Short mmCIF file of C-alpha atoms in Angstrom, two decimals:
data_model
loop_
_atom_site.label_atom_id
_atom_site.label_comp_id
_atom_site.label_asym_id
_atom_site.label_seq_id
_atom_site.Cartn_x
_atom_site.Cartn_y
_atom_site.Cartn_z
CA UNK O 1 -27.38 110.06 -14.80
CA UNK O 2 -29.15 113.36 -15.30
CA UNK O 3 -31.78 112.14 -17.72
CA UNK O 4 -33.47 108.81 -18.30
CA UNK O 5 -32.43 106.86 -21.37
CA UNK O 6 -34.95 105.69 -23.94
CA UNK O 7 -34.64 102.13 -22.63
CA UNK O 8 -35.26 103.19 -19.03
CA UNK O 9 -38.42 105.04 -20.04
CA UNK O 10 -39.59 102.12 -22.18
CA UNK O 11 -39.16 99.71 -19.24
CA UNK O 12 -41.78 101.61 -17.23
CA UNK O 13 -45.10 100.05 -18.23
CA UNK O 14 -48.54 101.57 -17.96
CA UNK O 15 -49.39 99.38 -14.96
CA UNK O 16 -46.24 100.64 -13.16
CA UNK O 17 -47.12 104.27 -13.86
CA UNK O 18 -50.75 103.84 -12.83
CA UNK O 19 -49.78 102.26 -9.50
CA UNK O 20 -47.19 105.00 -8.93
CA UNK O 21 -49.73 107.75 -9.65
CA UNK O 22 -52.36 106.20 -7.38
CA UNK O 23 -49.94 105.66 -4.49
CA UNK O 24 -48.61 109.22 -4.74
CA UNK O 25 -52.17 110.53 -5.06
CA UNK O 26 -53.34 108.81 -1.89
CA UNK O 27 -50.28 109.89 0.08
CA UNK O 28 -50.45 113.55 -1.00
CA UNK O 29 -54.19 113.63 -0.31
CA UNK O 30 -53.36 112.81 3.32
CA UNK O 31 -51.02 115.81 3.46
CA UNK O 32 -47.66 114.10 2.98
CA UNK O 33 -45.00 115.94 0.98
CA UNK O 34 -44.13 114.41 -2.42
CA UNK O 35 -40.40 114.57 -1.68
CA UNK O 36 -40.86 112.60 1.58
CA UNK O 37 -42.95 109.97 -0.18
CA UNK O 38 -40.40 109.58 -2.96
CA UNK O 39 -37.62 109.33 -0.35
CA UNK O 40 -39.40 106.27 1.02
CA UNK O 41 -40.05 104.77 -2.41
CA UNK O 42 -36.57 105.29 -3.84
CA UNK O 43 -34.50 102.85 -1.71
CA UNK O 44 -37.19 100.18 -1.93
CA UNK O 45 -37.36 100.48 -5.71
CA UNK O 46 -33.57 100.31 -5.95
CA UNK O 47 -33.48 97.19 -3.76
CA UNK O 48 -35.84 95.21 -5.99
CA UNK O 49 -34.72 96.82 -9.26
CA UNK O 50 -38.15 98.25 -9.92
CA UNK O 51 -38.24 99.92 -13.37
CA UNK O 52 -39.46 103.08 -11.62
CA UNK O 53 -36.22 103.40 -9.62
CA UNK O 54 -34.39 105.62 -12.19
CA UNK O 55 -37.53 107.75 -12.58
CA UNK O 56 -37.86 108.37 -8.83
CA UNK O 57 -34.14 109.15 -8.61
CA UNK O 58 -34.40 111.75 -11.39
CA UNK O 59 -37.58 113.34 -9.98
CA UNK O 60 -35.92 113.74 -6.59
CA UNK O 61 -32.89 115.33 -8.23
CA UNK O 62 -35.14 117.85 -9.92
CA UNK O 63 -37.10 118.54 -6.75
CA UNK O 64 -33.80 119.36 -5.01
CA UNK O 65 -33.23 122.02 -7.67
CA UNK O 66 -31.45 119.95 -10.29
CA UNK O 67 -33.55 121.37 -13.11
CA UNK O 68 -35.60 119.41 -15.58
CA UNK O 69 -37.47 119.81 -18.77
CA UNK O 70 -39.49 122.65 -17.37
CA UNK O 71 -37.57 123.70 -14.30
CA UNK O 72 -39.05 127.20 -14.33
CA UNK O 73 -42.57 125.85 -13.65
CA UNK O 74 -43.67 125.97 -9.99
CA UNK O 75 -45.57 122.67 -10.10
CA UNK O 76 -44.35 119.28 -8.88
CA UNK O 77 -45.78 117.76 -12.06
CA UNK O 78 -43.28 119.79 -14.10
CA UNK O 79 -40.50 117.51 -12.78
CA UNK O 80 -42.23 114.59 -14.53
CA UNK O 81 -41.62 115.93 -18.05
CA UNK O 82 -39.21 113.80 -20.05
CA UNK O 83 -39.72 110.91 -17.62
CA UNK O 84 -43.36 109.97 -18.10
CA UNK O 85 -45.46 110.39 -21.30
CA UNK O 86 -46.27 114.04 -21.91
CA UNK O 87 -50.03 113.54 -22.27
CA UNK O 88 -50.15 112.06 -18.77
CA UNK O 89 -47.95 114.80 -17.30
CA UNK O 90 -50.14 117.53 -18.82
CA UNK O 91 -53.15 115.99 -17.04
CA UNK O 92 -51.23 115.85 -13.75
CA UNK O 93 -50.08 119.46 -14.05
CA UNK O 94 -53.57 120.63 -15.03
CA UNK O 95 -55.07 118.88 -12.01
CA UNK O 96 -52.37 120.24 -9.71
CA UNK O 97 -52.97 123.77 -11.02
CA UNK O 98 -56.76 123.53 -10.77
CA UNK O 99 -57.12 121.66 -7.49
CA UNK O 100 -54.37 119.55 -5.93
CA UNK O 101 -51.51 117.32 -7.03
CA UNK O 102 -53.54 114.37 -5.73
CA UNK O 103 -56.39 115.17 -8.12
CA UNK O 104 -54.01 115.49 -11.07
CA UNK O 105 -52.38 112.14 -10.30
CA UNK O 106 -55.78 110.47 -9.95
CA UNK O 107 -56.82 111.96 -13.29
CA UNK O 108 -53.68 110.55 -14.97
CA UNK O 109 -54.33 107.12 -13.42
CA UNK O 110 -57.91 107.21 -14.73
CA UNK O 111 -56.61 108.21 -18.17
CA UNK O 112 -54.19 105.25 -18.15
CA UNK O 113 -57.06 102.91 -17.29
CA UNK O 114 -59.02 104.21 -20.27
CA UNK O 115 -55.99 103.82 -22.55
CA UNK O 116 -55.57 100.22 -21.37
CA UNK O 117 -59.23 99.59 -22.20
CA UNK O 118 -58.65 101.02 -25.67
CA UNK O 119 -55.56 98.85 -26.20
CA UNK O 120 -57.48 95.80 -24.97
CA UNK O 121 -60.36 96.58 -27.34
CA UNK O 122 -57.86 96.64 -30.21
CA UNK O 123 -55.69 93.63 -29.34
CA UNK O 124 -57.95 91.12 -27.57
CA UNK O 125 -60.13 90.25 -30.61
CA UNK O 126 -56.98 89.59 -32.67
CA UNK O 127 -55.39 87.08 -30.30
CA UNK O 128 -57.36 84.04 -31.48
CA UNK O 129 -56.86 84.67 -35.24
CA UNK O 130 -53.15 85.32 -34.60
CA UNK O 131 -52.85 82.00 -32.75
CA UNK O 132 -54.69 80.16 -35.54
CA UNK O 133 -52.47 81.79 -38.15
CA UNK O 134 -49.34 80.77 -36.22
CA UNK O 135 -50.52 77.15 -36.01
CA UNK O 136 -51.38 77.19 -39.70
CA UNK O 137 -47.93 78.46 -40.70
CA UNK O 138 -46.44 75.73 -38.48
CA UNK O 139 -48.44 73.12 -40.38
CA UNK O 140 -47.32 74.55 -43.72
CA UNK O 141 -43.69 74.50 -42.58
CA UNK O 142 -44.01 70.86 -41.43
CA UNK O 143 -45.57 69.84 -44.75
CA UNK O 144 -42.86 71.68 -46.70
CA UNK O 145 -40.03 70.02 -44.75
CA UNK O 146 -41.36 66.52 -44.09
CA UNK O 147 -44.28 65.65 -46.39
CA UNK O 148 -43.81 67.39 -49.73
CA UNK O 149 -40.20 66.14 -50.27
CA UNK O 150 -41.44 62.57 -49.74
CA UNK O 151 -44.13 62.95 -52.38
CA UNK O 152 -41.61 64.69 -54.62
CA UNK O 153 -39.71 61.39 -54.93
CA UNK O 154 -42.90 59.70 -56.11
CA UNK O 155 -44.55 62.24 -58.37
CA UNK O 156 -43.10 65.32 -60.09
CA UNK O 157 -44.74 68.60 -59.10
CA UNK O 158 -45.68 69.21 -62.73
CA UNK O 159 -48.13 66.32 -62.47
CA UNK O 160 -50.01 67.92 -59.55
CA UNK O 161 -53.10 70.15 -59.89
CA UNK O 162 -52.53 73.89 -60.33
CA UNK O 163 -53.73 74.76 -56.80
CA UNK O 164 -51.34 72.15 -55.36
CA UNK O 165 -48.43 73.56 -57.40
CA UNK O 166 -49.14 77.04 -56.03
CA UNK O 167 -49.34 75.63 -52.52
CA UNK O 168 -46.01 73.88 -53.06
CA UNK O 169 -44.37 77.19 -54.06
CA UNK O 170 -45.83 78.80 -50.94
CA UNK O 171 -44.57 75.96 -48.76
CA UNK O 172 -41.08 76.21 -50.29
CA UNK O 173 -40.84 79.87 -49.25
CA UNK O 174 -42.89 79.77 -46.04
CA UNK O 175 -39.96 80.82 -43.81
CA UNK O 176 -39.20 83.88 -45.93
CA UNK O 177 -42.88 84.75 -46.24
CA UNK O 178 -43.54 84.52 -42.51
CA UNK O 179 -40.35 86.42 -41.72
CA UNK O 180 -41.13 89.13 -44.25
CA UNK O 181 -44.72 89.43 -43.05
CA UNK O 182 -43.60 89.71 -39.41
CA UNK O 183 -41.02 92.39 -40.24
CA UNK O 184 -43.60 94.29 -42.31
CA UNK O 185 -46.16 94.23 -39.47
CA UNK O 186 -43.59 95.41 -36.91
CA UNK O 187 -42.34 98.15 -39.26
CA UNK O 188 -45.88 99.37 -39.99
CA UNK O 189 -46.76 99.37 -36.28
CA UNK O 190 -43.60 101.36 -35.44
CA UNK O 191 -44.31 103.79 -38.30
CA UNK O 192 -47.87 104.31 -37.08
CA UNK O 193 -46.78 104.92 -33.48
CA UNK O 194 -44.20 107.50 -34.60
CA UNK O 195 -46.35 109.23 -37.21
CA UNK O 196 -49.44 109.39 -34.98
CA UNK O 197 -47.52 111.66 -32.61
CA UNK O 198 -45.23 113.53 -35.00
CA UNK O 199 -46.99 113.80 -38.37
CA UNK O 200 -48.74 117.12 -38.99
CA UNK O 201 -50.01 119.13 -41.95
CA UNK O 202 -52.62 118.66 -44.67
CA UNK O 203 -51.66 115.04 -45.25
CA UNK O 204 -52.30 114.28 -41.60
CA UNK O 205 -55.70 115.99 -41.78
CA UNK O 206 -56.60 113.66 -44.66
CA UNK O 207 -55.41 110.60 -42.69
CA UNK O 208 -57.39 111.67 -39.61
CA UNK O 209 -60.51 111.84 -41.75
CA UNK O 210 -60.16 108.68 -43.85
CA UNK O 211 -57.68 106.30 -42.15
CA UNK O 212 -59.34 104.57 -39.14
CA UNK O 213 -56.16 104.24 -37.04
CA UNK O 214 -55.31 107.93 -37.23
CA UNK O 215 -58.93 108.89 -36.73
CA UNK O 216 -59.09 106.86 -33.50
CA UNK O 217 -55.84 108.38 -32.27
CA UNK O 218 -57.24 111.84 -33.04
CA UNK O 219 -60.32 111.08 -30.95
CA UNK O 220 -58.15 110.03 -28.00
CA UNK O 221 -55.95 113.13 -28.37
CA UNK O 222 -58.97 115.42 -28.45
CA UNK O 223 -60.43 113.73 -25.34
CA UNK O 224 -57.16 114.23 -23.45
CA UNK O 225 -57.00 117.84 -24.64
CA UNK O 226 -60.54 118.55 -23.39
CA UNK O 227 -59.79 117.01 -19.99
CA UNK O 228 -56.65 119.13 -19.54
CA UNK O 229 -58.41 122.27 -20.74
CA UNK O 230 -61.27 121.65 -18.30
CA UNK O 231 -58.81 121.49 -15.39
CA UNK O 232 -57.07 124.72 -16.40
CA UNK O 233 -60.41 126.51 -16.87
CA UNK O 234 -61.49 125.28 -13.42
CA UNK O 235 -58.32 126.83 -11.99
CA UNK O 236 -59.35 130.18 -13.44
CA UNK O 237 -56.49 130.40 -15.89
CA UNK O 238 -56.74 132.37 -19.11
CA UNK O 239 -57.45 130.09 -22.07
CA UNK O 240 -54.43 131.35 -24.02
CA UNK O 241 -52.10 130.73 -21.06
CA UNK O 242 -53.63 127.28 -20.55
CA UNK O 243 -52.99 126.39 -24.20
CA UNK O 244 -49.36 127.49 -23.85
CA UNK O 245 -48.85 125.29 -20.79
CA UNK O 246 -50.49 122.32 -22.47
CA UNK O 247 -48.33 122.75 -25.57
CA UNK O 248 -45.10 122.82 -23.56
CA UNK O 249 -44.95 119.06 -23.02
CA UNK O 250 -47.13 117.78 -25.83
CA UNK O 251 -46.31 115.87 -29.02
CA UNK O 252 -45.95 117.76 -32.34
CA UNK O 253 -49.41 116.58 -33.40
CA UNK O 254 -51.12 117.87 -30.26
CA UNK O 255 -49.10 121.11 -30.48
CA UNK O 256 -50.48 121.60 -34.00
CA UNK O 257 -54.02 121.21 -32.63
CA UNK O 258 -53.28 123.70 -29.85
CA UNK O 259 -51.77 126.13 -32.35
CA UNK O 260 -55.04 125.99 -34.27
CA UNK O 261 -56.92 126.75 -31.05
CA UNK O 262 -54.70 129.79 -30.35
CA UNK O 263 -55.21 131.00 -33.89
CA UNK O 264 -58.99 130.81 -33.45
CA UNK O 265 -58.76 132.80 -30.21
CA UNK O 266 -56.61 135.42 -31.92
CA UNK O 267 -59.34 135.80 -34.55
CA UNK O 268 -61.84 136.66 -31.81
CA UNK O 269 -63.73 133.38 -31.76
CA UNK O 270 -65.41 132.13 -28.59
CA UNK O 271 -64.18 129.16 -26.54
CA UNK O 272 -66.89 126.84 -27.88
CA UNK O 273 -66.04 127.87 -31.46
CA UNK O 274 -62.38 127.22 -30.71
CA UNK O 275 -63.14 123.73 -29.40
CA UNK O 276 -65.48 122.80 -32.25
CA UNK O 277 -62.75 124.01 -34.61
CA UNK O 278 -60.46 121.18 -33.45
CA UNK O 279 -60.20 119.04 -36.58
CA UNK O 280 -60.16 115.67 -34.82
CA UNK O 281 -63.17 116.36 -32.59
CA UNK O 282 -66.07 114.39 -34.14
CA UNK O 283 -68.87 116.52 -35.56
CA UNK O 284 -71.40 114.57 -33.47
CA UNK O 285 -69.92 116.22 -30.34
CA UNK O 286 -70.19 119.82 -31.55
CA UNK O 287 -73.74 120.31 -30.27
CA UNK O 288 -72.69 119.18 -26.80
CA UNK O 289 -69.88 121.73 -26.68
CA UNK O 290 -72.14 124.55 -27.93
CA UNK O 291 -74.92 123.77 -25.44
CA UNK O 292 -72.73 123.24 -22.38
CA UNK O 293 -70.67 126.35 -23.18
CA UNK O 294 -73.74 128.40 -22.25
CA UNK O 295 -73.96 126.83 -18.79
CA UNK O 296 -72.18 127.98 -15.66
CA UNK O 297 -70.00 124.87 -15.25
CA UNK O 298 -68.39 124.53 -18.67
CA UNK O 299 -65.25 122.97 -17.15
CA UNK O 300 -67.23 120.07 -15.66
CA UNK O 301 -69.13 119.65 -18.92
CA UNK O 302 -65.85 119.34 -20.84
CA UNK O 303 -64.80 116.52 -18.53
CA UNK O 304 -68.07 114.69 -19.22
CA UNK O 305 -67.74 115.26 -22.96
CA UNK O 306 -64.21 113.85 -22.82
CA UNK O 307 -65.40 110.74 -20.95
CA UNK O 308 -68.20 110.23 -23.49
CA UNK O 309 -65.72 110.60 -26.35
CA UNK O 310 -63.42 107.93 -24.89
CA UNK O 311 -66.40 105.63 -24.29
CA UNK O 312 -67.54 105.95 -27.91
CA UNK O 313 -63.97 105.40 -29.13
CA UNK O 314 -63.74 102.13 -27.19
CA UNK O 315 -67.09 100.98 -28.60
CA UNK O 316 -65.99 101.82 -32.15
CA UNK O 317 -62.66 100.02 -31.70
CA UNK O 318 -64.38 96.91 -30.37
CA UNK O 319 -66.69 96.83 -33.39
CA UNK O 320 -63.86 97.44 -35.89
CA UNK O 321 -61.54 94.83 -34.44
CA UNK O 322 -64.30 92.27 -34.00
CA UNK O 323 -64.94 92.57 -37.73
CA UNK O 324 -61.20 92.35 -38.45
CA UNK O 325 -61.05 89.25 -36.25
CA UNK O 326 -63.95 87.68 -38.17
CA UNK O 327 -62.27 88.37 -41.52
CA UNK O 328 -58.98 86.88 -40.28
CA UNK O 329 -60.76 83.77 -39.03
CA UNK O 330 -62.44 83.34 -42.40
CA UNK O 331 -59.06 83.76 -44.13
CA UNK O 332 -57.45 81.22 -41.81
CA UNK O 333 -60.31 78.78 -42.46
CA UNK O 334 -60.01 79.23 -46.23
CA UNK O 335 -56.24 78.80 -46.04
CA UNK O 336 -56.61 75.62 -43.97
CA UNK O 337 -59.11 74.26 -46.50
CA UNK O 338 -56.65 75.07 -49.30
CA UNK O 339 -53.90 73.26 -47.38
CA UNK O 340 -55.99 70.10 -46.96
CA UNK O 341 -57.22 70.24 -50.56
CA UNK O 342 -53.64 70.62 -51.83
CA UNK O 343 -52.44 67.76 -49.63
CA UNK O 344 -55.12 65.41 -50.90
CA UNK O 345 -54.52 66.62 -54.47
CA UNK O 346 -50.82 65.79 -54.19
CA UNK O 347 -51.62 62.39 -52.64
CA UNK O 348 -54.11 61.60 -55.41
CA UNK O 349 -51.59 62.68 -58.08
CA UNK O 350 -48.95 60.46 -56.47
CA UNK O 351 -51.32 57.49 -56.49
CA UNK O 352 -52.30 58.15 -60.10
CA UNK O 353 -48.67 58.53 -61.13
CA UNK O 354 -47.71 55.28 -59.36
CA UNK O 355 -50.59 53.41 -61.00
CA UNK O 356 -49.53 54.69 -64.43
CA UNK O 357 -45.95 53.55 -63.82
CA UNK O 358 -47.10 50.07 -62.83
CA UNK O 359 -49.36 49.82 -65.89
CA UNK O 360 -46.55 50.81 -68.27
CA UNK O 361 -43.94 48.51 -66.75
CA UNK O 362 -43.00 45.36 -68.82
CA UNK O 363 -44.52 42.09 -67.59
CA UNK O 364 -42.93 38.61 -67.74
CA UNK O 365 -44.44 35.11 -68.21
CA UNK O 366 -42.82 31.75 -67.58
CA UNK O 367 -41.98 29.68 -70.71
CA UNK O 368 -42.81 25.92 -70.38
CA UNK O 369 -39.33 24.90 -71.60
CA UNK O 370 -36.90 27.83 -71.60
CA UNK O 371 -36.44 30.92 -69.42
CA UNK O 372 -39.07 33.61 -68.84
CA UNK O 373 -39.72 35.95 -71.75
CA UNK O 374 -41.34 39.33 -71.78
CA UNK O 375 -44.64 39.71 -73.56
CA UNK O 376 -43.16 42.70 -75.27
CA UNK O 377 -40.53 40.47 -76.94
#
């Protein structure tokens, strides 16, 4: 197979890629050739069905001269395009161009670690509310299947309090509601993942400014862009040529940012003006760029600015998702209280209805001579 399928690429997790980058980085730092290292890895990966096996096979094919996404590029990292995520490959190629392949691979592994921290900051606070919500929906489903039908034979729903009637309607449709909610969440997540990388234009600029998810993604993209640019500047490359190389394997969104940078350069603006013109770079970082641009080691300063940007992004995400977690917990608590209140309301209505039926039933007394007669007769 000449190219990896979507499924093959999806099977390679971030932990697999990070370990691969670190192993290859250590080996190439000791002077070993990438092709020789991959020749050792390939059979072992095939033997244990490691998800990286197809990737190693394709990289070796390209290194033998089988082409690739960017076969005209002289770098080893260029053989990674179309196999690994483009933002990681750009970092590897920038490091390889500036210093060594080992440095580029180490930079990509560090970037993956930061991305894992960001994902953890977003998902970890939501695990407990999600578990509570799942348990709560399980309770609602049990009540709708086992408990409510039993009370329905005793008391009509019309005799229950309004909040209990509404809860009964919810319980009747809990399967459809949970299914619909799950599908909606998955669809929205998939839409966000796609649009964060592919959506461009004025609408995207508005979303980056006012929608937290897109704003956070923009911060991460700008941090990655600064890291890559720092490596290319360190290698002594022309800024315009560096932007072209970075755009070659980037997503449409990042390419739009790089196009804006090239436009600023064409207008005669300085490098620091070009960087501060990046729409997703927070305004609070502009002074850092302007000050460090006047120093002799601007490339190193860009790397530090990028690290600071990622650090602040993680802190912001942790705060946002802690607040979201708190709101979800409060909603779950309120929903649980509503469930218990509705249950007791239905039970009280059933008891009241049963008492009323007993009170209205005809009573009989024994006659001293003849049969029993009803008081009503």
